[in-house]
mmCIF file of C-alpha atoms in Angstrom:
data_model
loop_
_atom_site.group_PDB
_atom_site.id
_atom_site.type_symbol
_atom_site.label_atom_id
_atom_site.label_comp_id
_atom_site.label_asym_id
_atom_site.label_seq_id
_atom_site.Cartn_x
_atom_site.Cartn_y
_atom_site.Cartn_z
ATOM 1 C CA UNK K 1 -53.126 -2.136 -73.448
ATOM 2 C CA UNK K 2 -50.506 -1.291 -70.845
ATOM 3 C CA UNK K 3 -48.617 2.008 -71.175
ATOM 4 C CA UNK K 4 -44.981 1.946 -70.051
ATOM 5 C CA UNK K 5 -43.297 5.287 -69.386
ATOM 6 C CA UNK K 6 -39.714 6.147 -68.494
ATOM 7 C CA UNK K 7 -37.589 9.284 -68.801
ATOM 8 C CA UNK K 8 -34.798 8.431 -71.219
ATOM 9 C CA UNK K 9 -34.228 5.754 -73.882
ATOM 10 C CA UNK K 10 -31.400 4.051 -71.982
ATOM 11 C CA UNK K 11 -34.061 3.021 -69.436
ATOM 12 C CA UNK K 12 -36.162 1.187 -72.033
ATOM 13 C CA UNK K 13 -33.612 -0.115 -74.563
ATOM 14 C CA UNK K 14 -33.437 -3.677 -73.218
ATOM 15 C CA UNK K 15 -37.222 -3.930 -73.060
ATOM 16 C CA UNK K 16 -37.676 -2.355 -76.505
ATOM 17 C CA UNK K 17 -35.282 -4.841 -78.074
ATOM 18 C CA UNK K 18 -37.396 -7.706 -76.648
ATOM 19 C CA UNK K 19 -40.761 -6.528 -78.028
ATOM 20 C CA UNK K 20 -41.876 -8.610 -81.021
ATOM 21 C CA UNK K 21 -43.635 -6.923 -83.950
ATOM 22 C CA UNK K 22 -42.500 -3.478 -82.868
ATOM 23 C CA UNK K 23 -44.171 -0.480 -84.532
ATOM 24 C CA UNK K 24 -43.418 3.161 -83.874
ATOM 25 C CA UNK K 25 -45.261 6.450 -83.994
ATOM 26 C CA UNK K 26 -44.847 9.962 -82.629
ATOM 27 C CA UNK K 27 -47.307 11.480 -80.142
ATOM 28 C CA UNK K 28 -46.682 15.193 -79.765
ATOM 29 C CA UNK K 29 -42.906 15.182 -79.875
ATOM 30 C CA UNK K 30 -42.583 11.837 -78.075
ATOM 31 C CA UNK K 31 -41.573 8.633 -79.880
ATOM 32 C CA UNK K 32 -43.796 5.719 -78.855
ATOM 33 C CA UNK K 33 -43.159 2.051 -79.591
ATOM 34 C CA UNK K 34 -46.043 -0.406 -79.836
ATOM 35 C CA UNK K 35 -45.656 -4.133 -79.367
ATOM 36 C CA UNK K 36 -46.717 -6.979 -77.140
ATOM 37 C CA UNK K 37 -45.302 -8.311 -73.910
ATOM 38 C CA UNK K 38 -46.576 -11.442 -72.218
ATOM 39 C CA UNK K 39 -49.555 -11.519 -74.571
ATOM 40 C CA UNK K 40 -50.573 -7.922 -73.739
ATOM 41 C CA UNK K 41 -50.388 -4.941 -76.067
ATOM 42 C CA UNK K 42 -47.974 -2.314 -74.770
ATOM 43 C CA UNK K 43 -47.070 1.263 -75.620
ATOM 44 C CA UNK K 44 -43.516 2.183 -74.593
ATOM 45 C CA UNK K 45 -42.390 5.806 -74.307
ATOM 46 C CA UNK K 46 -39.406 7.777 -73.025
ATOM 47 C CA UNK K 47 -41.077 11.051 -72.117
ATOM 48 C CA UNK K 48 -38.025 13.107 -71.171
ATOM 49 C CA UNK K 49 -36.535 14.342 -67.907
ATOM 50 C CA UNK K 50 -38.581 16.108 -65.271
ATOM 51 C CA UNK K 51 -42.152 16.218 -64.103
ATOM 52 C CA UNK K 52 -43.416 18.445 -66.939
ATOM 53 C CA UNK K 53 -42.178 15.953 -69.550
ATOM 54 C CA UNK K 54 -43.528 13.029 -67.520
ATOM 55 C CA UNK K 55 -46.944 14.685 -67.219
ATOM 56 C CA UNK K 56 -46.998 15.517 -70.932
ATOM 57 C CA UNK K 57 -46.050 11.987 -71.982
ATOM 58 C CA UNK K 58 -48.514 10.413 -69.528
ATOM 59 C CA UNK K 59 -51.303 12.646 -70.842
ATOM 60 C CA UNK K 60 -50.484 11.700 -74.438
ATOM 61 C CA UNK K 61 -50.444 7.963 -73.628
ATOM 62 C CA UNK K 62 -53.639 8.077 -71.560
ATOM 63 C CA UNK K 63 -55.499 10.161 -74.151
ATOM 64 C CA UNK K 64 -54.464 8.111 -77.162
ATOM 65 C CA UNK K 65 -54.606 4.565 -75.792
ATOM 66 C CA UNK K 66 -56.824 4.631 -72.672
ATOM 67 C CA UNK K 67 -54.601 1.916 -71.149
ATOM 68 C CA UNK K 68 -55.663 -0.445 -68.376
ATOM 69 C CA UNK K 69 -52.539 0.719 -66.515
ATOM 70 C CA UNK K 70 -49.745 3.247 -66.810
ATOM 71 C CA UNK K 71 -46.497 1.925 -65.348
ATOM 72 C CA UNK K 72 -43.717 4.437 -64.766
ATOM 73 C CA UNK K 73 -40.271 2.872 -64.533
ATOM 74 C CA UNK K 74 -36.604 3.796 -64.676
ATOM 75 C CA UNK K 75 -33.675 4.441 -62.393
ATOM 76 C CA UNK K 76 -35.832 6.520 -60.037
ATOM 77 C CA UNK K 77 -32.833 8.064 -58.371
ATOM 78 C CA UNK K 78 -30.983 4.753 -58.040
ATOM 79 C CA UNK K 79 -27.611 6.390 -57.757
ATOM 80 C CA UNK K 80 -24.713 4.287 -56.469
ATOM 81 C CA UNK K 81 -25.054 5.627 -52.915
ATOM 82 C CA UNK K 82 -28.761 4.664 -52.714
ATOM 83 C CA UNK K 83 -28.074 0.957 -52.280
ATOM 84 C CA UNK K 84 -30.507 0.088 -55.098
ATOM 85 C CA UNK K 85 -29.188 -2.205 -57.823
ATOM 86 C CA UNK K 86 -30.183 -2.671 -61.455
ATOM 87 C CA UNK K 87 -33.283 -4.853 -61.476
ATOM 88 C CA UNK K 88 -34.438 -3.901 -57.979
ATOM 89 C CA UNK K 89 -38.081 -2.879 -57.680
ATOM 90 C CA UNK K 90 -39.020 0.078 -55.509
ATOM 91 C CA UNK K 91 -42.664 0.920 -54.845
ATOM 92 C CA UNK K 92 -43.316 4.436 -53.586
ATOM 93 C CA UNK K 93 -45.639 5.165 -50.695
ATOM 94 C CA UNK K 94 -45.702 8.827 -51.676
ATOM 95 C CA UNK K 95 -44.356 11.298 -54.207
ATOM 96 C CA UNK K 96 -42.570 14.382 -52.934
ATOM 97 C CA UNK K 97 -42.370 17.516 -55.088
ATOM 98 C CA UNK K 98 -39.150 18.818 -53.606
ATOM 99 C CA UNK K 99 -38.723 21.558 -56.166
ATOM 100 C CA UNK K 100 -42.017 23.435 -55.655
ATOM 101 C CA UNK K 101 -41.857 26.388 -53.304
ATOM 102 C CA UNK K 102 -39.935 29.624 -52.931
ATOM 103 C CA UNK K 103 -36.436 30.681 -51.978
ATOM 104 C CA UNK K 104 -36.492 33.181 -49.108
ATOM 105 C CA UNK K 105 -33.704 34.881 -47.166
ATOM 106 C CA UNK K 106 -34.226 32.096 -44.587
ATOM 107 C CA UNK K 107 -33.833 29.379 -47.236
ATOM 108 C CA UNK K 108 -36.174 27.239 -49.341
ATOM 109 C CA UNK K 109 -39.798 27.054 -48.184
ATOM 110 C CA UNK K 110 -42.232 24.445 -49.513
ATOM 111 C CA UNK K 111 -45.781 25.230 -50.624
ATOM 112 C CA UNK K 112 -47.270 24.319 -47.242
ATOM 113 C CA UNK K 113 -45.075 26.890 -45.534
ATOM 114 C CA UNK K 114 -46.245 29.624 -47.922
ATOM 115 C CA UNK K 115 -49.895 28.481 -47.811
ATOM 116 C CA UNK K 116 -50.299 27.625 -51.491
ATOM 117 C CA UNK K 117 -51.436 24.035 -52.143
ATOM 118 C CA UNK K 118 -50.481 22.282 -55.364
ATOM 119 C CA UNK K 119 -53.805 20.383 -55.350
ATOM 120 C CA UNK K 120 -57.140 21.308 -53.811
ATOM 121 C CA UNK K 121 -60.181 19.183 -54.644
ATOM 122 C CA UNK K 122 -63.173 18.772 -52.360
ATOM 123 C CA UNK K 123 -61.832 17.667 -48.985
ATOM 124 C CA UNK K 124 -58.263 17.095 -50.206
ATOM 125 C CA UNK K 125 -55.531 19.713 -49.954
ATOM 126 C CA UNK K 126 -52.030 18.634 -50.954
ATOM 127 C CA UNK K 127 -48.838 20.609 -50.819
ATOM 128 C CA UNK K 128 -45.526 18.908 -51.599
ATOM 129 C CA UNK K 129 -46.416 15.333 -50.607
ATOM 130 C CA UNK K 130 -48.754 13.115 -52.607
ATOM 131 C CA UNK K 131 -49.772 9.716 -51.172
ATOM 132 C CA UNK K 132 -49.481 6.773 -53.552
ATOM 133 C CA UNK K 133 -52.594 4.968 -54.691
ATOM 134 C CA UNK K 134 -53.917 2.390 -52.281
ATOM 135 C CA UNK K 135 -54.809 0.024 -55.107
ATOM 136 C CA UNK K 136 -54.122 -3.560 -53.978
ATOM 137 C CA UNK K 137 -51.012 -4.425 -55.954
ATOM 138 C CA UNK K 138 -51.448 -8.200 -55.805
ATOM 139 C CA UNK K 139 -54.812 -7.958 -57.539
ATOM 140 C CA UNK K 140 -53.409 -5.496 -60.055
ATOM 141 C CA UNK K 141 -50.530 -7.774 -61.024
ATOM 142 C CA UNK K 142 -52.893 -10.729 -61.335
ATOM 143 C CA UNK K 143 -55.003 -8.741 -63.806
ATOM 144 C CA UNK K 144 -52.008 -8.184 -66.073
#
C-alpha cells in the first residue's frame, strides 16, 4: 500500500478519476479513496490546508494502513511567479516552518532566536528547519 496525501481535492481529481475499482471511506473527518495504481494498492486523501491538517491526515493514513510509503504531493507553492509548471516535480532538501516563532517589537523571531526548539530528541535539536530524509530515491522508486 502506498498512501498519497495532498491538501485539497483539486490536487487529486485527475489521479482519482484514473483509479480503477475506487472505494471510499472516511477516516476521522477525512475522505479517503482506495484503489490501485500501477498494480499497487493506494490510499488517496486530501487532508486540508496547513500543517495541522497535513499531520492529522498523515497520522490517520499511517495508523490505518501502515503504508510502505507516504507521498505528499500538490502545488507546493507553485504560484505563477515560482517558475514551476503543472507536472513539474520538486524534491525538497528541507522543510522550513516559517510560521513558528513570535512577533516582537523588532519583528518576527523564529524559534531558534527565542531558544525554543520544535524538536529535541537525543542528539538532535531542530528549530524552524527540518532536513529531508536521506533515503536513496532511486532505490525507493525501484521498490514501487
